mmCIF file of C-alpha atoms and ligand atoms in Angstrom:
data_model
loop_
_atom_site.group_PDB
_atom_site.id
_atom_site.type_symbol
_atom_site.label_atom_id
_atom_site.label_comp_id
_atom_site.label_asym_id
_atom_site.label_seq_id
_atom_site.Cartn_x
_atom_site.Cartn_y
_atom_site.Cartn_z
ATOM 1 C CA UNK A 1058 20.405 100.188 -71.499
ATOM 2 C CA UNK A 1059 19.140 103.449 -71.162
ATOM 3 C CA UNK A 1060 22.982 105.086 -70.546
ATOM 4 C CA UNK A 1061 24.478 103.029 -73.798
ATOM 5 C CA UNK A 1062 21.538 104.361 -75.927
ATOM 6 C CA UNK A 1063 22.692 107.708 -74.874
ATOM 7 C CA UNK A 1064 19.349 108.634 -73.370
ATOM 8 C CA UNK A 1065 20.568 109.550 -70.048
ATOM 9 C CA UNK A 1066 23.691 111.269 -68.838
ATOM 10 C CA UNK A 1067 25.522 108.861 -66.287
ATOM 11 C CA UNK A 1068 26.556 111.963 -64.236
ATOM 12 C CA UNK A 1069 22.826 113.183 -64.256
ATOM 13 C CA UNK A 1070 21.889 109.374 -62.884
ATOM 14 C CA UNK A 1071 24.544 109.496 -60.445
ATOM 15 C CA UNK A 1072 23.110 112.898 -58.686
ATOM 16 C CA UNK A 1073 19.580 111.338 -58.903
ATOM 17 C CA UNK A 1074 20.729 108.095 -57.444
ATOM 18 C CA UNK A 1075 22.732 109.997 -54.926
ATOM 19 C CA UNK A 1076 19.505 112.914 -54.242
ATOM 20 C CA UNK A 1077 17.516 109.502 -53.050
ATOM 21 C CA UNK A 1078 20.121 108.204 -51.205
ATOM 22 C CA UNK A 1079 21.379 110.929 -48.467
ATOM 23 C CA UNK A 1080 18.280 114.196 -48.948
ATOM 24 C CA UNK A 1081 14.825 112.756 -50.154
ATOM 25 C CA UNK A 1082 14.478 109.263 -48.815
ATOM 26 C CA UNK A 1083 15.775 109.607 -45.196
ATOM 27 C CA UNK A 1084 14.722 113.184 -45.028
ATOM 28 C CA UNK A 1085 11.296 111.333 -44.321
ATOM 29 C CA UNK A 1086 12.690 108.678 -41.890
ATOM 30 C CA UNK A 1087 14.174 111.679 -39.571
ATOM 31 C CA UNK A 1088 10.591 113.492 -39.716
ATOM 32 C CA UNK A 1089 8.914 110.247 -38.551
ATOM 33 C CA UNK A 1090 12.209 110.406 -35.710
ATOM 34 C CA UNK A 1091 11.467 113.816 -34.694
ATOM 35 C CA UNK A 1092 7.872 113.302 -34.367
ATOM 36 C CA UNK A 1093 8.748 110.697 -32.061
ATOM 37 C CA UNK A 1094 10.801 112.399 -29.962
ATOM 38 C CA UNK A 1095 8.160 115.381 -29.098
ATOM 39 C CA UNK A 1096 4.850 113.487 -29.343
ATOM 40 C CA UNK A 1097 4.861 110.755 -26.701
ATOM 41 C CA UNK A 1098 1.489 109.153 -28.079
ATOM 42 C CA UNK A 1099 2.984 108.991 -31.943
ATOM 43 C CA UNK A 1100 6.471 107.283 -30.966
ATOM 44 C CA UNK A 1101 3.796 104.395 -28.797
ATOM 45 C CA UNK A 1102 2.077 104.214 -32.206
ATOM 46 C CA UNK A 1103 5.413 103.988 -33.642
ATOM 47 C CA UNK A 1104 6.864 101.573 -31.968
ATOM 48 C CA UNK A 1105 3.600 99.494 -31.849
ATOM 49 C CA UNK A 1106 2.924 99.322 -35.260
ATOM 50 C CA UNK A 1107 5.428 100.967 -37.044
ATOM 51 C CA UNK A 1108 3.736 100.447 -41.184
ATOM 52 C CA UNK A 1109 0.672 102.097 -39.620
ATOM 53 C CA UNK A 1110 2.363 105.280 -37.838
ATOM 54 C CA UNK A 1111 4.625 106.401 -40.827
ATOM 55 C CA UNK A 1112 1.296 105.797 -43.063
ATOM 56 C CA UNK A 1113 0.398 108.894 -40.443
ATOM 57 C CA UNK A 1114 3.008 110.967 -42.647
ATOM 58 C CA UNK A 1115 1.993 109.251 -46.127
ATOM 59 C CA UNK A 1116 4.659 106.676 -45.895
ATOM 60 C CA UNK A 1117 3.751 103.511 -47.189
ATOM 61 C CA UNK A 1118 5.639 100.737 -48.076
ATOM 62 C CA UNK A 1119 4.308 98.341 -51.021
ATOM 63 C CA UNK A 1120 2.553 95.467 -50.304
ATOM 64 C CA UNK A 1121 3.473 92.991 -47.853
ATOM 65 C CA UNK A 1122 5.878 95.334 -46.451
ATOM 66 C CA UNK A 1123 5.945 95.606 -42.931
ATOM 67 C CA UNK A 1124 7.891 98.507 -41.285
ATOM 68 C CA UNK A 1125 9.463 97.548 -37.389
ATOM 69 C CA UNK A 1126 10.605 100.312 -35.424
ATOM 70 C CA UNK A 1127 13.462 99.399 -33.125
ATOM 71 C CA UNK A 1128 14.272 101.964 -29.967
ATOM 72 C CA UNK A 1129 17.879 102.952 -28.872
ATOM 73 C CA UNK A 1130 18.561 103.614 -25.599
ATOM 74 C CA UNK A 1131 21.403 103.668 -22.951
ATOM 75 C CA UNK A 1132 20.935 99.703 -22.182
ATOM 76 C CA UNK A 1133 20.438 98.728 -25.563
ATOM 77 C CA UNK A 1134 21.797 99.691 -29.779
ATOM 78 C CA UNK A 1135 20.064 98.395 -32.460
ATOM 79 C CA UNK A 1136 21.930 97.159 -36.205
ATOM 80 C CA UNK A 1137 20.329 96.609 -38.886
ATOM 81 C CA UNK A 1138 21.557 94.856 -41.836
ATOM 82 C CA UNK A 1139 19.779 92.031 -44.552
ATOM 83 C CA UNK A 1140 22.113 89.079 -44.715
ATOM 84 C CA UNK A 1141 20.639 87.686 -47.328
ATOM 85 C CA UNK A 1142 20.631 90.875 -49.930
ATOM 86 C CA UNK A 1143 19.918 94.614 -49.345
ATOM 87 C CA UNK A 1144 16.917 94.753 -48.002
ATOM 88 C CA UNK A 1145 15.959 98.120 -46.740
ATOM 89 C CA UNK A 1146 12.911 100.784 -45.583
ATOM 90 C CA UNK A 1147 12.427 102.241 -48.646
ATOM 91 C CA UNK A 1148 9.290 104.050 -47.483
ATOM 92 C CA UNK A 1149 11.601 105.999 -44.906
ATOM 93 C CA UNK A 1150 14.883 105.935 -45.657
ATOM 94 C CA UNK A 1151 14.972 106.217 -49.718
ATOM 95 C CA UNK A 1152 17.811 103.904 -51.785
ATOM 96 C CA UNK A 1153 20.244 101.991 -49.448
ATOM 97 C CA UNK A 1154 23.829 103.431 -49.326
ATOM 98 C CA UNK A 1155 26.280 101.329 -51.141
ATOM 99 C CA UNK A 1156 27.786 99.978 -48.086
ATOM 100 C CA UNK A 1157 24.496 98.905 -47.005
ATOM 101 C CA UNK A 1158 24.840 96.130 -49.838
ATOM 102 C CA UNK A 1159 28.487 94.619 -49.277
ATOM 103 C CA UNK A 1160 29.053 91.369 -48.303
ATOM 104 C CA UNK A 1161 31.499 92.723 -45.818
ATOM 105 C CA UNK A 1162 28.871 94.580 -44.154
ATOM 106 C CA UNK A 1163 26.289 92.303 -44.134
ATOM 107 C CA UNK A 1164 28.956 89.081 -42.932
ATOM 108 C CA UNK A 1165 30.598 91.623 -39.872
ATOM 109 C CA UNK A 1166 27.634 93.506 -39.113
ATOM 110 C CA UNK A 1167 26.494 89.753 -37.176
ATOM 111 C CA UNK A 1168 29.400 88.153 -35.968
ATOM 112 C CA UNK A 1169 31.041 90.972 -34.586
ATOM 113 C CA UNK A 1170 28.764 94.444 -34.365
ATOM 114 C CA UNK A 1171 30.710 96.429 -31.930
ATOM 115 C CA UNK A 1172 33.622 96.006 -34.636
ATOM 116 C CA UNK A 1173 31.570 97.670 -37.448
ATOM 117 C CA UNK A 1174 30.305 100.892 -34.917
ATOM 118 C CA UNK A 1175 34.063 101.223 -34.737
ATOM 119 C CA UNK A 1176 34.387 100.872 -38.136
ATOM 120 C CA UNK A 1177 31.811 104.050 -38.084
ATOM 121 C CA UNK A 1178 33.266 105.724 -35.429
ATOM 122 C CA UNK A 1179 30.793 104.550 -33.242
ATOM 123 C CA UNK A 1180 32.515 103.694 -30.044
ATOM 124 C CA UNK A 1181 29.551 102.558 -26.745
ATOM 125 C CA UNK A 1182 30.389 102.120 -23.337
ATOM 126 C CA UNK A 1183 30.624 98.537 -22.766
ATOM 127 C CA UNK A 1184 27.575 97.520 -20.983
ATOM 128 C CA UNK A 1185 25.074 99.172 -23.775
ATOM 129 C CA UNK A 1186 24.297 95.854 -25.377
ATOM 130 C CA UNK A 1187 23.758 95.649 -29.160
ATOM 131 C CA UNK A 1188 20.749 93.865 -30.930
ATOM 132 C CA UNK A 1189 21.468 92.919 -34.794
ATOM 133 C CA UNK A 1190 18.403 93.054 -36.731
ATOM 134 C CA UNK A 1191 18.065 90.679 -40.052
ATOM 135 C CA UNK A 1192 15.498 92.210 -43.003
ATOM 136 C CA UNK A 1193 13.510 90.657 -44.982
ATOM 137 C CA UNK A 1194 11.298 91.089 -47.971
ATOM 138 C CA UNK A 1195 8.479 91.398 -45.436
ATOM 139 C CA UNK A 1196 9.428 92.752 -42.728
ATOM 140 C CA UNK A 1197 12.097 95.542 -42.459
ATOM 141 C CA UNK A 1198 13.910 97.922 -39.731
ATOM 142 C CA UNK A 1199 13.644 101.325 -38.580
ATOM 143 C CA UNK A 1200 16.025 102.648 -35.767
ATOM 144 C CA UNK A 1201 14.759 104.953 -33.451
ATOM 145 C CA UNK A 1202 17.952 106.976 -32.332
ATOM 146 C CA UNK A 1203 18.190 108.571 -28.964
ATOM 147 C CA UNK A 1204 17.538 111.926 -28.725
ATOM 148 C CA UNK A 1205 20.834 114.166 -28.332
ATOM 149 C CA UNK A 1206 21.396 116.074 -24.995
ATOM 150 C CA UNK A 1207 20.433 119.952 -25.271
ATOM 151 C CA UNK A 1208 18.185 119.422 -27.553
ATOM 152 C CA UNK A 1209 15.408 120.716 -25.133
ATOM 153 C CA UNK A 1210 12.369 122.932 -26.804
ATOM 154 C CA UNK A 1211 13.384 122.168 -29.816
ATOM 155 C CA UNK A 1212 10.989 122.053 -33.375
ATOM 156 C CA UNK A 1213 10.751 119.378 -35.100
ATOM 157 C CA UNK A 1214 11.584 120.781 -37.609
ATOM 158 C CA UNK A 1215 15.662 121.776 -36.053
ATOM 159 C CA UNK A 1216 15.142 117.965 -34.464
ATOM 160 C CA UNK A 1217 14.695 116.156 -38.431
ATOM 161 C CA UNK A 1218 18.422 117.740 -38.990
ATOM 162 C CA UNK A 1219 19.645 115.831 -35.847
ATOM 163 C CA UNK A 1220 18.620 112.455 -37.078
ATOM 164 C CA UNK A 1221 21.067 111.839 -39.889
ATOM 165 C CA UNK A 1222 20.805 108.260 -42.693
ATOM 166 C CA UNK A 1223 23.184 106.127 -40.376
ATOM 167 C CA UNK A 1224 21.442 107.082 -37.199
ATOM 168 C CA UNK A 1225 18.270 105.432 -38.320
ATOM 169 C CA UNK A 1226 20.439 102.453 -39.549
ATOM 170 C CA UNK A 1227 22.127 102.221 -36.663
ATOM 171 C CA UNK A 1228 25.284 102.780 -37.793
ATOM 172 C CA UNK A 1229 25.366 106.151 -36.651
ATOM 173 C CA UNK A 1230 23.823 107.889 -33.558
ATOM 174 C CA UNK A 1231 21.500 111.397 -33.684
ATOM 175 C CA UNK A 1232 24.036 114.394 -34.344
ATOM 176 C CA UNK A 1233 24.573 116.634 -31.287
ATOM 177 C CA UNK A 1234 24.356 120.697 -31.189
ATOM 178 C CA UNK A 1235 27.622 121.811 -32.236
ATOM 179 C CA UNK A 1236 28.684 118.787 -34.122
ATOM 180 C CA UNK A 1237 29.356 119.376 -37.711
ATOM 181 C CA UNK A 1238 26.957 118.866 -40.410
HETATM 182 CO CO1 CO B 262 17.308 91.383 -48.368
#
């Protein structure tokens, strides 16, 4: 309504739209990450109570919105998706990507998961097993990427621009040194 009144420029709403997508909202997501991965007693609050940790960092969800933080490692990837509509950790990760919403997405990324890493570039040795992750209203999913090799001594500060949107979705994994931006 606002755009046919000629109140707001659609290009203006588009870089908004696209600022909360991809800097603001998981800029907080991949502080909570690299917190995680230098502070041993945080990432056990974390992964215990995840709502409660990120409220550490002045996260919150609204109400009734639980947060569940799901940890990668070599045995195991975690997917998340919402079947049912686009449900999504707001509190972390900002406005869902476009993707995150289509019903080819949400119908492939449970019958066949491995296919949609691929899709992503996202190719794991055969014996790391992957765990799809449904959201709801209530209750909704954080992934906790591994930490990439040579990343040793690090800030957290340096470690935040590891952890990129997809990582925490689990459609990506933590950018290494040396890969690109
Ligand atoms: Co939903």
């Amino acid at each position: 309504m606002l755009l046919e009144k000629g109140y707001v420029d659609p290009a203006a709403l588009d870089l908004i739209v696209e600022t909360y997508e991809t800097k603001i909202g998981p800029r907080n997501g991949a502080r909570v990450v690299a917190r995680a991965w230098t502070d041993p007693a945080f990432k056990a609050r974390l992964l215990a109570d995840g709502t409660k940790a990120v409220a550490e960092f002045g996260f919150g969800g609204r109400q009734g919105e639980h947060l569940q933080v799901v940890e990668n490692t070599h045995d195991l990837h975690n997917l998340v998706v919402c079947t049912l509509c686009s449900c999504y950790p707001w509190s972390v990760l900002g406005l869902p990507p476009v993707w995150y919403k289509s019903a080819p997405y949400r119908a492939k990324a449970v019958m066949d998961p491995r296919g949609v890493l691929g899709d992503f570039g996202v190719f794991l040795p055969p014996s790391t097993r992957i765990r799809v992750w449904d959201s709801t209203a209530e209750l909704r999913y954080l992934v906790l990427p591994m930490r990439p090799e040579g990343t040793e001594g690090w800030s957290e500060e340096r470690l935040a621009d590891c952890v990129t949107r997809d990582a925490m979705i689990g459609t990506g994994l933590a950018r290494r040194p040396g890969d690109a931006a």
